[in-house]
Amino acid sequence: MRLKDLGIGLAGLAVLIPLSACGSSGGGTGGGTAAAGGPIAVEAKDDACGLTRAEADAGTITFEVSNKGTRVTEFYLYGEGDRIMGEVENITPGLTRRLIVEVPDGGKYQTSCRPGMTGDGIRAEFTVKGSATRQVDTNTKLAEATKSYQNYINSQVEPLVAKTGEFVAAVKAGKVDEAKALFPVARTYWERIEPVAESFGDLDPRIDAREADLEAGQEFTGFHRLEKDLWVSGLQADSGAIADRLATDVNEIATRAKTVELTPLQLANGAKELLDEVATGKITGEEDIFSHTDLWDFRANVEGSAAAVNALREVVNERDPALAKTLEERFKVVTDLLDKQHTGDGYKLYTDLSEAEVKAFAEAVDALGEPISKVAEVVAQK
Amino acid sequence: MSVSRRGLFGLAGAGVAVAGLGAAAGVLATGEQRQDAAVPASSVVPFRGQHQAGIVTPAQDRMHFVAFDVTTKDRAELVALLRAWTAAAERMTAGQEAAEGGAVGGHREAPPADTGEALDLPASALTLTIGFGPTLFDDRFGLAAKRPEALIDLPRFPRDDLDPRRGGGDICVQACANDPQVAVHAIRNLARIGFGKVAVRWSQLGFGRTSSTSTGQATPRNLFGFKDGTNNLKAEDPAALAEHVWVTGGPEWMVGGTYLVARRIRMHIEIWDRTSLAEQEDIVGRAKGSGAPLGQRDEFDQVDPHVRGAGGAALVAEDSHIRLAAENLDGAKILRRGYNFTDGSDGFGHLDAGLFFVCFNRDSRTQFVPMQQALSSRDRMMEYLEHTGSGHFACPPGLADGAFWGQRLFD
């Protein structure tokens, strides 16, 4: 789950996406059941947009759009406020393309053919019959969840910038020991908000790419490049420049992260994704392959996941108290295991863990991942 | 005496030969209900022909793949082994024991010439396919000049996590059959014949073919639960096979052959199973039930990248598996012939499971490699995948009567 896939930052998206409208799984499993009357034929011309009927039952609606005109066209179904329910583009003259749209709510919609693929197009009213139009979810608890998590992100962003700054300064001053001590600390703030950070696909690889994941010709930069310099190859001529760029990129992420608005569903999925990160990266010791400080990242991922779940706690408590209890218990198992590996000012190195200890971590993370994967559905309930 | 492994049935009049184009259940129109071609378990796939069997043969249910290192330094000894292997392979694919005398017909004071576990089992459509890896073409046997340019050392792909103990090899043999015991028996006996000349480097068992290679076969599912191989090349399309699979240029000994790429792909199935249905479908780009591309109705409908859903987001996302795989082949295709695997567990409470990807293409440099580069770096599915093994092999053309495996290479 990448938050960007959920359309973060897409203006005009309802803040709370009802589940039935958020899965972009077109025909759904089984191809969807056609609404009464079967597909609707659309005849698109340069100056007309004729439909065999201008109404359908709520559910899966199929349009077969034939371009009988001379210009390339496209077809849209709009909801209220020109919200796009579905569209099919690039229909060249003589071609027929299919659009299958899930419309769960009855109400007034608009169809539009756009000859030349510009302008407002040739519009017409379209009626969807059936289930009453759903009220916008004004559940204050969910709204509060969103807000509370936003506060959490902000609380992590400031120290992320500060600690990264200290780390960068130490690297540039050639203070290797100091930089080594700051490395896992700065990363902690990063790892707590990793799903948010990853939603900025342009910055994330520059800041956090692992050497093993690089593509041919891709420059190795960011935290892990400096990690390699500090622990393995010694500071390089360009370490300072790499450090400067890291500071710049982290500042940029911080600025952007403050503007991210997450839906409750995205919170739930983000909590799950943080656990996936632990299971595939940290438990295997692949994240911090040079410094072996994986347990710091592990802890931070778990804390970030817990923060997302906590933001939703009241909703989950209300709708599925048994799940809330399970989550609490299993989070505790994981954090207790982590506490056992606490040493002085941090954690035992990954390479000092026995196979049995790693296995215990893996099992606890699996046990926690399962109930976390059920939170999204609970949040999406109406 | 020669005991037929197929006991009562005898060899004559055995099951239908299922190799060859169009021999499987007839070509069905797209969208019709597809039935698996009913290949009788007892059928025999011809060992000799224009191309090696086991490539466009309708994919059998089971696989045992092995890669060998050549240990002998003596070219003549290696050639003698290839002759001996060919004789045993031809017998076994016909449903016979690996050698004359077999499991119980030899001298009582000698170990049996056949290991015996396939006694009484039918041929089970066994095919044995040989390939030669890049490392064979060094100075040991004077083959350096014969190395095809297309037989490259595969590049490192982003996020590769290759285990050297699960990759490479001088020679590979792919055994496919409808009975796992028959496939394992074949590999076991070839390995035994090879002792002292070759050593097993790695091997892989597979089940539940993940690609259909015939229009007479339904599209099977991989361990993510999705239909896999919908747009695969099919045996009934000789023009497409000629264009994408069979080699026409390069060294003379490879004309009519093909290049095999094997990738052992571990799937993080536990994490996948905790992923919502909508997310799974978005990652793959298909509906899980029907196999239809998102936004379409039926499995064999074409992917339409121009359809957009709520908010104007592409229904088949640009970083979805099917879209990347299709768009980065640039019109080229590959013949996929992979299998599922579960190799026990990983010691951390997870099944060591995934897809043993096998494909055949005319030139991996322009087909498999660019496709995999795009998938490794951009496919959202990569979050759930880990490539742990890799091999690249040149599979020579089929055998004329009397010829042995690799004869044209060593002539």
Coordinates of C-alpha atoms in Angstrom, one line a residue, chain A residues 35-229:
Chain A
A35 CA -27.5 -3.4 -13.6
A36 CA -30.9 -4.0 -14.8
G37 CA -31.1 -3.6 -18.6
G38 CA -27.5 -4.5 -19.4
P39 CA -24.9 -2.3 -21.0
I40 CA -25.8 1.2 -22.1
A41 CA -24.7 2.1 -25.6
V42 CA -23.3 5.6 -26.0
E43 CA -23.1 7.0 -29.5
A44 CA -20.5 9.8 -29.4
K45 CA -20.4 12.2 -32.4
D46 CA -18.7 15.5 -32.9
D47 CA -21.9 17.4 -31.8
A48 CA -23.9 14.8 -29.9
C49 CA -23.7 12.3 -27.1
G50 CA -26.6 9.8 -27.3
L51 CA -27.3 7.2 -24.7
T52 CA -29.8 4.3 -25.1
R53 CA -31.1 5.2 -21.7
A54 CA -30.3 8.0 -19.2
E55 CA -30.9 5.9 -16.1
A56 CA -29.6 2.8 -14.4
D57 CA -29.9 1.0 -11.0
A58 CA -27.3 1.6 -8.4
G59 CA -24.5 -0.9 -8.6
T60 CA -22.3 -1.8 -11.6
I61 CA -23.1 0.3 -14.7
T62 CA -21.6 -0.6 -18.0
F63 CA -21.3 1.9 -20.9
E64 CA -20.2 0.8 -24.4
V65 CA -19.0 4.0 -26.0
S66 CA -18.7 4.1 -29.8
N67 CA -17.1 7.0 -31.6
K68 CA -19.2 7.8 -34.7
G69 CA -17.6 11.2 -35.1
T70 CA -14.5 12.4 -36.8
R71 CA -12.5 13.5 -33.7
V72 CA -10.9 11.5 -30.9
T73 CA -13.2 11.6 -28.0
E74 CA -13.6 10.5 -24.3
F75 CA -16.6 9.8 -22.1
Y76 CA -17.1 10.7 -18.4
L77 CA -19.6 9.9 -15.7
Y78 CA -19.6 12.7 -13.1
G79 CA -21.1 12.8 -9.6
E80 CA -22.0 15.8 -7.6
G81 CA -19.6 18.8 -8.0
D82 CA -18.1 17.2 -11.1
R83 CA -16.5 14.4 -9.1
I84 CA -15.2 11.8 -11.6
M85 CA -16.9 8.5 -11.1
G86 CA -15.2 7.0 -14.1
E87 CA -13.9 7.9 -17.6
V88 CA -12.6 6.3 -20.7
E89 CA -10.2 8.3 -22.9
N90 CA -8.7 8.1 -26.3
I91 CA -11.6 6.7 -28.2
T92 CA -10.5 7.1 -31.8
P93 CA -13.2 7.4 -34.6
G94 CA -14.8 4.1 -35.4
L95 CA -13.6 2.6 -32.1
T96 CA -15.8 1.3 -29.2
R97 CA -14.4 1.3 -25.7
R98 CA -16.0 0.0 -22.5
L99 CA -16.4 1.8 -19.2
I100 CA -17.6 -0.2 -16.1
V101 CA -18.4 2.0 -13.1
E102 CA -19.4 1.2 -9.6
V103 CA -22.1 3.6 -8.5
P104 CA -23.3 2.5 -5.0
D105 CA -25.6 5.5 -4.4
G106 CA -28.7 6.6 -6.2
G107 CA -29.0 10.3 -7.2
K108 CA -28.3 12.7 -10.0
Y109 CA -25.2 12.2 -12.2
Q110 CA -24.0 13.6 -15.5
T111 CA -22.6 12.0 -18.6
S112 CA -20.3 13.8 -20.9
C113 CA -18.7 13.1 -24.3
R114 CA -15.7 15.3 -25.1
P115 CA -14.9 15.4 -28.8
G116 CA -11.3 16.5 -29.2
M117 CA -10.8 15.6 -25.5
T118 CA -11.1 19.2 -24.3
G119 CA -13.7 21.5 -22.7
D120 CA -16.7 20.6 -20.7
G121 CA -18.0 18.2 -23.3
I122 CA -21.6 17.5 -24.3
R123 CA -23.4 16.9 -21.0
A124 CA -26.6 15.2 -20.1
E125 CA -28.4 14.3 -16.9
F126 CA -28.1 10.7 -15.8
T127 CA -30.2 9.2 -13.0
V128 CA -29.1 6.4 -10.8
K129 CA -32.0 4.7 -9.0
G130 CA -31.9 2.6 -5.9
S131 CA -30.3 3.0 -2.5
A132 CA -30.7 6.3 -0.9
T133 CA -27.8 8.7 -1.3
R134 CA -25.4 8.1 1.5
Q135 CA -24.9 10.9 3.9
V136 CA -21.4 12.2 4.0
D137 CA -19.9 10.5 7.0
T138 CA -19.8 13.1 9.7
N139 CA -18.7 10.7 12.3
T140 CA -16.8 13.0 14.6
K141 CA -14.7 10.2 16.0
L142 CA -13.3 9.4 12.5
A143 CA -12.7 13.1 11.9
E144 CA -10.9 13.3 15.2
A145 CA -8.8 10.3 14.3
T146 CA -7.6 12.0 11.2
K147 CA -6.8 15.1 13.1
S148 CA -5.1 13.3 15.9
Y149 CA -2.8 11.4 13.5
Q150 CA -2.0 14.7 11.7
N151 CA -0.8 16.0 15.1
Y152 CA 1.3 12.9 15.5
I153 CA 3.0 13.4 12.1
N154 CA 3.7 17.0 13.0
S155 CA 5.2 15.9 16.3
Q156 CA 7.6 13.6 14.5
V157 CA 8.6 15.9 11.7
E158 CA 10.2 18.6 13.9
P159 CA 12.6 16.2 15.6
L160 CA 13.2 14.5 12.3
V161 CA 14.5 17.7 10.9
A162 CA 16.5 18.6 14.0
K163 CA 18.2 15.2 14.5
T164 CA 18.9 14.8 10.8
G165 CA 20.5 18.3 11.0
E166 CA 22.7 17.2 13.9
F167 CA 23.6 14.0 12.1
V168 CA 24.5 15.9 8.9
A169 CA 26.7 18.4 10.9
A170 CA 28.6 15.5 12.5
V171 CA 29.2 13.9 9.2
K172 CA 30.5 17.1 7.7
A173 CA 32.7 17.8 10.7
G174 CA 34.2 14.3 10.3
K175 CA 33.0 13.3 13.8
V176 CA 32.5 9.7 12.9
D177 CA 31.6 8.4 16.4
E178 CA 29.1 11.2 17.0
A179 CA 27.5 10.6 13.5
K180 CA 27.3 6.9 14.2
A181 CA 25.4 7.6 17.4
L182 CA 23.0 10.0 15.8
F183 CA 22.3 7.8 12.7
P184 CA 19.7 5.4 14.3
V185 CA 18.2 8.3 16.3
A186 CA 17.5 10.5 13.3
R187 CA 16.1 7.4 11.5
T188 CA 13.7 6.7 14.3
Y189 CA 11.6 9.8 13.4
W190 CA 11.8 8.9 9.8
E191 CA 10.6 5.3 10.3
R192 CA 7.7 6.3 12.4
I193 CA 6.1 8.2 9.6
E194 CA 7.4 6.0 6.8
P195 CA 4.2 5.4 4.9
V196 CA 3.7 9.2 4.7
A197 CA 7.3 9.7 3.6
E198 CA 6.9 7.0 1.0
S199 CA 4.0 8.7 -0.5
F200 CA 6.5 11.2 -1.9
G201 CA 7.9 8.9 -4.5
D202 CA 10.5 11.3 -5.8
L203 CA 12.1 12.0 -2.4
D204 CA 11.8 8.6 -0.7
P205 CA 14.5 6.8 -2.8
R206 CA 16.9 9.7 -2.5
I207 CA 16.6 9.6 1.3
D208 CA 16.1 6.0 2.1
A209 CA 17.1 3.7 -0.8
R210 CA 19.1 0.6 0.2
E211 CA 22.1 -0.2 -1.9
A212 CA 20.7 -3.6 -2.8
D213 CA 17.6 -2.0 -4.3
L214 CA 19.3 0.5 -6.6
E215 CA 18.7 0.4 -10.3
A216 CA 21.5 0.5 -12.8
G217 CA 22.7 4.1 -13.0
Q218 CA 20.9 5.2 -9.9
E219 CA 23.1 7.2 -7.5
F220 CA 23.4 5.8 -4.0
T221 CA 22.5 8.7 -1.7
G222 CA 20.7 9.4 1.6
F223 CA 20.9 7.7 5.0
H224 CA 22.1 4.4 3.8
R225 CA 24.9 5.8 1.7
L226 CA 26.2 7.7 4.7
E227 CA 25.7 4.6 6.8
K228 CA 28.1 2.7 4.5
D229 CA 30.6 5.6 4.6

